[in-house]
Coordinates of C-alpha atoms and ligand atoms in Angstrom, one line a residue:
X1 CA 0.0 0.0 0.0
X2 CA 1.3 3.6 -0.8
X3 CA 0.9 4.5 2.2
X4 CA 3.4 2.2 4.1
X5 CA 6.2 4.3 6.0
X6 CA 8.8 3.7 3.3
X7 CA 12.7 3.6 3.7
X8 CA 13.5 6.3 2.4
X9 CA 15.1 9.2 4.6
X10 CA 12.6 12.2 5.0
X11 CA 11.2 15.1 7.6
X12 CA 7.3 15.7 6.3
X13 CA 4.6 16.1 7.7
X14 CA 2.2 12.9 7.2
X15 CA 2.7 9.9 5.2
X16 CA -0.6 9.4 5.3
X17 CA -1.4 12.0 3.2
X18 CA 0.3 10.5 -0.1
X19 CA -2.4 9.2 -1.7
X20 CA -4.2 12.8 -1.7
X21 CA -1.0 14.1 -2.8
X22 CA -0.5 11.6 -5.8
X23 CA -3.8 12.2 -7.3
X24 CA -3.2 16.0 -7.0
X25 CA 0.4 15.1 -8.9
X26 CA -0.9 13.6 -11.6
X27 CA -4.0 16.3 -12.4
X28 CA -0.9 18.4 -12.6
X29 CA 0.4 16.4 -14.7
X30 CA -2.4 16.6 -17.3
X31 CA -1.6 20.5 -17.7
X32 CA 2.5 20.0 -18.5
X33 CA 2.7 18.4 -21.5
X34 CA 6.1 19.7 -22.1
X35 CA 7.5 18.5 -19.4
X36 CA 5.7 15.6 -20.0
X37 CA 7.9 15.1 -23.6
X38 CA 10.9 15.7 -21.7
X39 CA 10.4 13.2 -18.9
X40 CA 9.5 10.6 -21.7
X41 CA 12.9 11.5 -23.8
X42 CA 14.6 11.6 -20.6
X43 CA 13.5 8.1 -19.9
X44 CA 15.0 6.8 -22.6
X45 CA 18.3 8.9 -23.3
X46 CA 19.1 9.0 -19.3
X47 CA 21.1 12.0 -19.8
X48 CA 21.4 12.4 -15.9
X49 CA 22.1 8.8 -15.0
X50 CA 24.3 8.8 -11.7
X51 CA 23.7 12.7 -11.2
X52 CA 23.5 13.9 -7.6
X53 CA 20.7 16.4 -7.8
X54 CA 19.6 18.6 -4.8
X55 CA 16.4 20.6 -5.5
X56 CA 15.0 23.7 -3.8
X57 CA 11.5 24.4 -4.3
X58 CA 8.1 25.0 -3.5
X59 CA 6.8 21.8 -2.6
X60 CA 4.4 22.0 -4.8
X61 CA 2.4 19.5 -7.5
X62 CA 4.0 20.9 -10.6
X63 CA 7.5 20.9 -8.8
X64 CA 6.5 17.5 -8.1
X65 CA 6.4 16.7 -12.0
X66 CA 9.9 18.0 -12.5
X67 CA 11.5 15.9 -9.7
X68 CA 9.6 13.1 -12.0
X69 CA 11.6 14.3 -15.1
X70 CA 14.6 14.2 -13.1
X71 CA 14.3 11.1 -11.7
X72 CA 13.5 9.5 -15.3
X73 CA 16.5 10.9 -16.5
X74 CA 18.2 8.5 -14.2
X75 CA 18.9 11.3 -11.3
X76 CA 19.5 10.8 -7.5
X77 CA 17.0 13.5 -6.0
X78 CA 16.5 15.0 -2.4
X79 CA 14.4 18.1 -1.9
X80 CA 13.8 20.4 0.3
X81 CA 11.3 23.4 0.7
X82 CA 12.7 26.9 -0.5
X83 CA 10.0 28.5 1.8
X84 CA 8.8 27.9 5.1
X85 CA 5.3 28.3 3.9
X86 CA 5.1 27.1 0.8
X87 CA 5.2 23.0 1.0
X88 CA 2.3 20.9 0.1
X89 CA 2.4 18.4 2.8
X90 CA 0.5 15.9 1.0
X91 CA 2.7 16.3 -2.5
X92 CA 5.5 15.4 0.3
X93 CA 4.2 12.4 1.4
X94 CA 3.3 11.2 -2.2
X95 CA 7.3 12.0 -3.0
X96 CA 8.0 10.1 -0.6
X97 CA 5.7 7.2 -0.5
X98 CA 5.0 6.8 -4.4
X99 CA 7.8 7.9 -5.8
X100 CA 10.7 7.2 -3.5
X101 CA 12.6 10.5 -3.0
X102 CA 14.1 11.7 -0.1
X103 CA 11.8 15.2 0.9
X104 CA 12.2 17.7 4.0
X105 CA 9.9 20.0 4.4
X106 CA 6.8 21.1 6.0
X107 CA 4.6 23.4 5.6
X108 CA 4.6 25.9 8.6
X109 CA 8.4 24.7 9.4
X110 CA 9.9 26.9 11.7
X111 CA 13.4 29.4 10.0
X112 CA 15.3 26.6 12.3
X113 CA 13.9 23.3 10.7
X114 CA 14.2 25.5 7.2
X115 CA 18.2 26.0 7.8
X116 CA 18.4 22.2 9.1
X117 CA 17.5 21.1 5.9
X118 CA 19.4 23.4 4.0
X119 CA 22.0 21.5 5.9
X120 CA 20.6 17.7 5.4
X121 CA 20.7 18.9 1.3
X122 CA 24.5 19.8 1.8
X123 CA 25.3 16.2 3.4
X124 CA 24.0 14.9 0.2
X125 CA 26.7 15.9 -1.6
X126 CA 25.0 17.1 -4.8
X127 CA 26.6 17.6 -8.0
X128 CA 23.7 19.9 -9.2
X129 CA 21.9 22.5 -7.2
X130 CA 18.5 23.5 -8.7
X131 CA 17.9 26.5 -6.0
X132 CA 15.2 28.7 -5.7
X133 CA 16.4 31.9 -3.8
X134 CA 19.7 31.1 -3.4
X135 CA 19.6 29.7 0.0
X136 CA 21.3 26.9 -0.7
X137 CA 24.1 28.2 -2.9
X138 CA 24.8 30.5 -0.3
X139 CA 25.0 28.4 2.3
X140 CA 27.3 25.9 0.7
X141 CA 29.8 28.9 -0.2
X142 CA 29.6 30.1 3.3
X143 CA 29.7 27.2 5.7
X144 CA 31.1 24.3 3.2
X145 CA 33.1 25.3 1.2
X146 CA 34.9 21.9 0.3
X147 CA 31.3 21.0 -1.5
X148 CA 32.2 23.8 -4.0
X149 CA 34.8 21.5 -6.0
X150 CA 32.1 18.6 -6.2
X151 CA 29.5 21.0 -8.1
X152 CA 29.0 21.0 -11.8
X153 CA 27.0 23.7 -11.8
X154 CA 23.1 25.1 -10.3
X155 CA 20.2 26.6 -11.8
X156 CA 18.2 29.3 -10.4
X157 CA 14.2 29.3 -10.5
X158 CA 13.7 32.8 -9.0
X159 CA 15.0 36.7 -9.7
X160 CA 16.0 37.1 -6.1
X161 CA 18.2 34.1 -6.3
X162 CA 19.4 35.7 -9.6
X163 CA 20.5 38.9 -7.6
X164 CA 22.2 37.2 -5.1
X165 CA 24.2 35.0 -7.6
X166 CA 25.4 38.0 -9.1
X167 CA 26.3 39.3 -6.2
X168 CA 28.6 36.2 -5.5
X169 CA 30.2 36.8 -9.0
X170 CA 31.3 39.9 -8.1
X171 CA 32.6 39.0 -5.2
X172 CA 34.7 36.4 -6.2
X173 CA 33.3 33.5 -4.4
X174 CA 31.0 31.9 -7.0
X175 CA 33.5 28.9 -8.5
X176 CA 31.3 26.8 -10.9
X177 CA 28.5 27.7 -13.6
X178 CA 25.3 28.9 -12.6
X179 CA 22.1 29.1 -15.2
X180 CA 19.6 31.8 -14.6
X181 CA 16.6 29.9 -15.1
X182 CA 14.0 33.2 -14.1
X183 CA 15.9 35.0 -17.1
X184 CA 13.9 32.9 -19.6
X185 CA 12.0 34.3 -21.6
X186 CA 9.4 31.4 -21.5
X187 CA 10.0 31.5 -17.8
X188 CA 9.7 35.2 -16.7
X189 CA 7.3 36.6 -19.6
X190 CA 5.0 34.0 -18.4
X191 CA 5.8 32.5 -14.8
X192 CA 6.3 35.8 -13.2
X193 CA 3.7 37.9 -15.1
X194 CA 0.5 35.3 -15.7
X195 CA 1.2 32.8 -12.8
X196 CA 2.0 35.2 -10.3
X197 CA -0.2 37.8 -11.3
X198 CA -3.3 35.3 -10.5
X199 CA -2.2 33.0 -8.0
X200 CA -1.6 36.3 -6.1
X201 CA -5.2 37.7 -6.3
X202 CA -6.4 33.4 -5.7
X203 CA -4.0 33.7 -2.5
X204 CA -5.5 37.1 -1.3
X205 CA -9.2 35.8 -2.2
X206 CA -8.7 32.3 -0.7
X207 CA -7.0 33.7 3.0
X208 CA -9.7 36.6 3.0
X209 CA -13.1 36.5 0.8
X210 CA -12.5 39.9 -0.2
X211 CA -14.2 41.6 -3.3
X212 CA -11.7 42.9 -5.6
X213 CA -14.2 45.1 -7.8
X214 CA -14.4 48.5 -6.2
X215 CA -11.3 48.2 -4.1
X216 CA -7.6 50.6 -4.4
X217 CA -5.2 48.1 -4.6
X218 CA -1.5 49.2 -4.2
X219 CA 0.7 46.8 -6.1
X220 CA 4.5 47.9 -4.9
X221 CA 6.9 46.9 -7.8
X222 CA 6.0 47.0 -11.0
X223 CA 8.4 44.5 -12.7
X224 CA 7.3 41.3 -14.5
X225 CA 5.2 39.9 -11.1
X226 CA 3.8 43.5 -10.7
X227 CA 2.6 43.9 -14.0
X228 CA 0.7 40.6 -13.6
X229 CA -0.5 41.3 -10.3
X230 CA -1.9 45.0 -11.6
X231 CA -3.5 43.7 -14.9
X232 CA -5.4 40.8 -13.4
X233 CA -6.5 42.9 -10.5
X234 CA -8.3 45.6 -12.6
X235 CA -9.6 42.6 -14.7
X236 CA -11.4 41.9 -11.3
X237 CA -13.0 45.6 -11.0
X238 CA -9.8 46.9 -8.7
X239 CA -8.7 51.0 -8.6
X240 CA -4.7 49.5 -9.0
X241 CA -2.3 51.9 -8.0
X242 CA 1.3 51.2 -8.6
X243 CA 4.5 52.4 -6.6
X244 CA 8.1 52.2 -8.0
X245 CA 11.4 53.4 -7.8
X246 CA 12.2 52.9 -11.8
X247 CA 11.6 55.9 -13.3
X248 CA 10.6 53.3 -17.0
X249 CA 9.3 51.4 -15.2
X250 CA 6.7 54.1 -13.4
X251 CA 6.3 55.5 -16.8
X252 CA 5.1 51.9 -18.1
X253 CA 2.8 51.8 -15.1
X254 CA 1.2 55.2 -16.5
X255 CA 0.6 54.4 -19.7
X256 CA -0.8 51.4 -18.6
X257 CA -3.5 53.0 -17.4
X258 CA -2.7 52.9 -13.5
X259 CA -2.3 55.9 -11.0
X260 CA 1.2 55.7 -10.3
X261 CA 2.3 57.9 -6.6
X262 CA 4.8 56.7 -4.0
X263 CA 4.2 54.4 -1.5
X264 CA 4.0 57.4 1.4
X265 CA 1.2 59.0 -0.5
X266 CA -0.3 55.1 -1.3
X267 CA -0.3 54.1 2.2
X268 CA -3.4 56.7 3.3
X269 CA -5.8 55.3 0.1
X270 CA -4.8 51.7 -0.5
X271 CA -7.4 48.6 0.9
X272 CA -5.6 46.5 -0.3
X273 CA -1.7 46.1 -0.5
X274 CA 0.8 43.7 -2.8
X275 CA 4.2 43.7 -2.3
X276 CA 6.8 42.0 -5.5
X277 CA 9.4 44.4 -5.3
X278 CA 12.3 41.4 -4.2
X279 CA 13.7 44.4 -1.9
X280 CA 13.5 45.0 1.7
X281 CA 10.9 47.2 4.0
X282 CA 9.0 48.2 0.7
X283 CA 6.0 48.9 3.3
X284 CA 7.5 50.3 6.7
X285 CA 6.6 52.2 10.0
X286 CA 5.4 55.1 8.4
X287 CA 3.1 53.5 5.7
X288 CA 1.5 51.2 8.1
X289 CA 0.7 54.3 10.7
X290 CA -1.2 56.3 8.1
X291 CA -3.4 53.3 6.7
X292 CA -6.9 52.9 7.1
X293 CA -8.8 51.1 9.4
X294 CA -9.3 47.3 8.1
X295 CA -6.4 47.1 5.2
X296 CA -5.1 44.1 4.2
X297 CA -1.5 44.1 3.4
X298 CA 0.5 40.6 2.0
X299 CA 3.5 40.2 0.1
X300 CA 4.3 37.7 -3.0
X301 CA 7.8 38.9 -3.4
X302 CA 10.5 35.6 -2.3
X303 CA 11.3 36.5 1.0
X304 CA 9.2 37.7 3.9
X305 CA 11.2 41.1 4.5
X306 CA 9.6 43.4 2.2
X307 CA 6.9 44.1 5.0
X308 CA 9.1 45.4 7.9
X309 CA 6.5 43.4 10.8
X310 CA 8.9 44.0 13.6
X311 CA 8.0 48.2 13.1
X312 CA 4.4 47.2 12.6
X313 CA 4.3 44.9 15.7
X314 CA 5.8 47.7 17.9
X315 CA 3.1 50.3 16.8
X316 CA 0.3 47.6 17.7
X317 CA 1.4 44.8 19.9
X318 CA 0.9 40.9 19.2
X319 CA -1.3 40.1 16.2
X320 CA -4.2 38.0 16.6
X321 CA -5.2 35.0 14.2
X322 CA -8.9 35.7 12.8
X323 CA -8.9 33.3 10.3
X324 CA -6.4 31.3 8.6
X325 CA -3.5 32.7 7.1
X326 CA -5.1 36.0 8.6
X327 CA -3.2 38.1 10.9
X328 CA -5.4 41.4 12.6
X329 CA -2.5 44.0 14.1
X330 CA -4.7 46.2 16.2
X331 CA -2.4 49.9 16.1
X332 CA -2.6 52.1 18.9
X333 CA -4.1 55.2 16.7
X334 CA -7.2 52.6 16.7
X335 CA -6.6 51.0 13.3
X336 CA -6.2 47.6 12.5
X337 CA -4.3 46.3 9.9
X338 CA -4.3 42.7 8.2
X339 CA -1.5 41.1 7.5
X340 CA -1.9 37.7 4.7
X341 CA 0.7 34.7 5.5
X342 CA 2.9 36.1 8.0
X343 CA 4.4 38.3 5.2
X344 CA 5.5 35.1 2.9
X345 CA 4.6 35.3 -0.7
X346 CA 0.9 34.7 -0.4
X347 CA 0.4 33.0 -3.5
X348 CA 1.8 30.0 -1.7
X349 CA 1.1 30.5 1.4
X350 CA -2.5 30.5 1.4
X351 CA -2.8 29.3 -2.3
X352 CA -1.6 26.7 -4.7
X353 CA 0.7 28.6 -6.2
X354 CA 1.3 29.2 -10.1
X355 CA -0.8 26.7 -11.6
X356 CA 1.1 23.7 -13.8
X357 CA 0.3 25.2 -17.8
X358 CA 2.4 28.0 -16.8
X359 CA 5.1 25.9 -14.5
X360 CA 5.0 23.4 -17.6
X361 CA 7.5 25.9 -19.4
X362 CA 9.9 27.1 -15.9
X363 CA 10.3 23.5 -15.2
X364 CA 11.3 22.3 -18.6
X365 CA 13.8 25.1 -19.0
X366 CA 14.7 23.8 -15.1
X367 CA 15.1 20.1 -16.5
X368 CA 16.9 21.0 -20.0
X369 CA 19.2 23.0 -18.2
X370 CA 20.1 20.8 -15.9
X371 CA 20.9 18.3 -19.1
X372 CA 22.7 21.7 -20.5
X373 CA 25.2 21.7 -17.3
X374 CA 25.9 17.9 -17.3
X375 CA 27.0 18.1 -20.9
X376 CA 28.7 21.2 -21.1
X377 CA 30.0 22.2 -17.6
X378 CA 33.2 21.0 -18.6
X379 CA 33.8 23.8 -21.3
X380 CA 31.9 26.4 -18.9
X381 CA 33.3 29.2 -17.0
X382 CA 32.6 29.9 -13.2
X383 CA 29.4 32.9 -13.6
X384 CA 26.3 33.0 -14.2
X385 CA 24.7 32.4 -17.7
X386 CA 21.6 32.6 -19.6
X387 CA 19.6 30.1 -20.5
X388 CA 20.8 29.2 -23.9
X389 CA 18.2 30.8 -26.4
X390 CA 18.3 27.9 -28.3
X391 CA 16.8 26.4 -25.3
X392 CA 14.0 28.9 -24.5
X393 CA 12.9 28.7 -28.2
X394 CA 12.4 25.1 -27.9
X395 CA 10.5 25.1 -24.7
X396 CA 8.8 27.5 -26.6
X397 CA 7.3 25.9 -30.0
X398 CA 7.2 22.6 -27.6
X399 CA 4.3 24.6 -26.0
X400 CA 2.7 26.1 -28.6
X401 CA 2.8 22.5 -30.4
X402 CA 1.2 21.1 -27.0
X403 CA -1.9 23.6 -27.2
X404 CA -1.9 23.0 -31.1
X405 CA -1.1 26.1 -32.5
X406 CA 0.4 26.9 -35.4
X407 CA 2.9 29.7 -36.3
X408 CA 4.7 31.3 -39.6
X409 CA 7.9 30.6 -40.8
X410 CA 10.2 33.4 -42.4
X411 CA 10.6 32.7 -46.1
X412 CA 14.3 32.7 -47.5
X413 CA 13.6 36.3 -49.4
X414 CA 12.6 37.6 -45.8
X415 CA 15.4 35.9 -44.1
X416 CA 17.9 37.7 -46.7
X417 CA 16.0 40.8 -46.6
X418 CA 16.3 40.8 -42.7
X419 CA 20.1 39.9 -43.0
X420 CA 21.0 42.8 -45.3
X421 CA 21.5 46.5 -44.9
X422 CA 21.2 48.3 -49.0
X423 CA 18.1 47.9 -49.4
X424 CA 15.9 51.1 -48.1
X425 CA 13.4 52.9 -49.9
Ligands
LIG1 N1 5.2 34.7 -5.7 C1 5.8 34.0 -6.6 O1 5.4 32.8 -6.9 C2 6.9 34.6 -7.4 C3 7.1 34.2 -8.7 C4 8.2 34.9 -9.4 C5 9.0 35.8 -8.7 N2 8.8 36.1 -7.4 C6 9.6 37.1 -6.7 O2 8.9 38.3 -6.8 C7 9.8 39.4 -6.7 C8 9.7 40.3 -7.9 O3 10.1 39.5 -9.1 P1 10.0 40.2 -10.5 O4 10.4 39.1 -11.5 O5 8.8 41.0 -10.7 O6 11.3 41.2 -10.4 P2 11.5 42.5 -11.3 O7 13.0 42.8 -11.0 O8 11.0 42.3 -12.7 O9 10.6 43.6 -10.5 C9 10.8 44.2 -9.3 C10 10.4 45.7 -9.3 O10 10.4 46.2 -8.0 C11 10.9 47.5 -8.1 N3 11.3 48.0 -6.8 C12 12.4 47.7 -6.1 N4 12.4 48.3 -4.9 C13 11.3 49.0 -4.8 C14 10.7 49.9 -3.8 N5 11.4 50.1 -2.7 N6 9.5 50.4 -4.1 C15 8.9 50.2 -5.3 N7 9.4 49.4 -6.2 C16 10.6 48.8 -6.0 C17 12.0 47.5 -9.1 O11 12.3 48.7 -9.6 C18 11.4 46.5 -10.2 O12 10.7 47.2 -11.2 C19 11.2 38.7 -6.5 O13 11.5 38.5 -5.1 C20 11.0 37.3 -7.1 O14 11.9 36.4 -6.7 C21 7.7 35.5 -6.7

């Protein structure tokens, strides 16, 4: 039975629960068909036979699917959740119990169970990272350092980690390739924009009941997640106003069609507040003191620090639960302010996340580059690249083949015409 405590080494939290989880996996399954190819090919080439593979991710169904690929491909696999928050317990248990791979991670874990298995990934000895965040790559540079020869390479799935990787280049500490997965095109244009941009508003609706239409909605950031976030909210009826620091970007935002003002001015109007900015304290002391009486404030940026909750729980005091994934902060001007998932990307947290069609094209780039690194590490230098275009353009048609769609071709005269330079007017 698949629910029989297998022995395979894990930290989750219910076995039990892997039959749910399986049949969640495989209705995931029926929306990534391109991963679906690769896990097929894979099956039969084994590109990744022997391949010591670490993966850091939501715990999710679609991420699920991708460990599947991986495993195909002949892989040794152990995740571990990239969020506290974010793990699907029963996806866990299925990984576990169905599909034999080592998993750690709980959803609710505390930041000290998180580290531990940042940890418990490191003693796995992986010769591929797939991080998401950076967590783990930074860990490994910091506090093992021997691990660093081992490594062929890591992908990352997020722009957060992206910004931290680059920060290790410059530094000098980053000694083997690193692909920046997020810098897809099929990944960002699509992940970050469609996927976040609804799973955000299903996260908000799901943790609070709330009716969009009607409502000022401040969306802070107003790159590839914020533009998602802003368009599908005024599908939904929503007043969207945007705050940014990017001068383009704010100018985007404007002829967009959104009120763009900073988040000082935002703070006094706003009902409802979304935070995908990847920086820290986006909404601080200040804002939350002038907000109005019931406004609901959540982040779906990667980490939990772009609220600043330590200034907001010294204006108010201890929060109280009112429902789940709801947090009521009662301020001593009389206002009380709602916080979504303890400040983690709410999406996740109180949602399923980004749902598969659009993971489908992330996690094939994850899985292609991961076949990418094991061929070519060896000619690679120690930064971070792009995913090979070659690469994004095949995940690409894959998809468009998938949902049967059909595009045109460039003729040779229009291929010569685009290659030359005489011929004007
Ligand atoms: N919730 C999810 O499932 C999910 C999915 C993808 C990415 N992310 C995360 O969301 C965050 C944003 O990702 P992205 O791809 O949109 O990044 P991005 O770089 O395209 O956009 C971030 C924007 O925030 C702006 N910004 C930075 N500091 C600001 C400030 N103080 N006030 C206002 N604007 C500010 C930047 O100018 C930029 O335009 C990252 O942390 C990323 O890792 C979350």
């Amino acid at each position: 039975m698949s629910t029989a405590m297998p022995a395979i080494e894990h930290d989750i939290k219910d076995i039990s629960l892997a039959p749910q989880g399986k049949k969640r996996i495989d209705w995931a399954e029926r929306e990534m068909p391109v991963l679906r190819l690769i896990r097929e090919r894979f099956g039969s080439e084994q590109p990744l036979k022997g391949v010591r593979l670490v993966a850091c991710a939501h715990i999710t169904t679609e991420t699920a699917n991708l460990a599947r690929a991986l495993q195909a491909g002949g892989a040794e696999s152990l995740l571990i959740a990239s969020n506290p928050l974010s793990t699907q317990d029963d996806v866990a248990a299925s990984l576990v119990s169905d599909y034999g791979m080592p998993v750690f991670a709980i959803k609710g874990e505390s930041t000290d169970t998180y580290r531990r298995h940042v940890q418990t990934a490191l003693e796995f000895s992986p010769d591929i990272i797939i991080d998401d965040g950076s967590d783990v790559v930074a860990t490994m540079i910091k506090e093992k350092p021997e691990l660093n020869k081992k490594i062929i390479g890591t992908t990352e799935e997020t722009t957060t980690g992206i910004v931290r990787l680059e920060a290790m280049m410059t530094a000098g500490v980053l000694t083997f390739p690193s692909i920046a997965v997020n810098n897809a095109q099929t990944k960002h244009f699509f992940d970050n924009r469609y996927g976040t941009g609804q799973s955000t508003l299903d996260g908000i609706i799901r943790a609070t009941n709330i009716l969009l239409a009607g409502r000022t909605l401040v969306v802070v950031g107003y790159g590839w997640c914020g533009k998602g976030v802003s368009l599908r909210a005024r599908g939904m009826g929503a007043n969207v106003v945007v705050c940014e620091v990017d001068p383009i970007k704010a100018v985007e935002a404007v002829m967009d069609g959104f009120r763009v003002m900073p988040i000082a001015a935002a703070a006094a109007i706003g009902d409802i507040f979304v935070t995908v900015t990847g920086n820290r304290h986006v909404i601080d002391r200040d804002h939350f003191a002038k907000m109005k009486d019931g406004a609901i404030v959540c982040n779906s940026g990667h980490f939990d620090l772009e609220l600043n909750l330590v200034a907001l729980r010294e204006l108010s005091g201890e929060p109280t639960n009112v429902r789940p994934f709801v947090q009521e902060y009662k301020l001593k001007n009389g206002n009380r302010v709602m916080v979504l998932g303890e400040g983690r990307l709410i999406n996740l947290a109180a949602a399923e996340g980004h749902p598969a069609s659009v993971m489908d094209m992330s996690f094939a780039n994850q899985a292609l580059c991961v076949e990418h690194l094991i061929k070519n590490h060896k000619q690679m230098e120690k930064r971070v690249y792009p995913v090979p275009e070659e690469l994004d353009k095949r995940v690409a048609k894959l998809k468009l083949e998938s949902m049967g769609i059909k595009i045109d071709r460039l003729t040779p005269e229009q291929e010569e015409y685009l290659a030359s330079w005489d011929e004007g007017t």
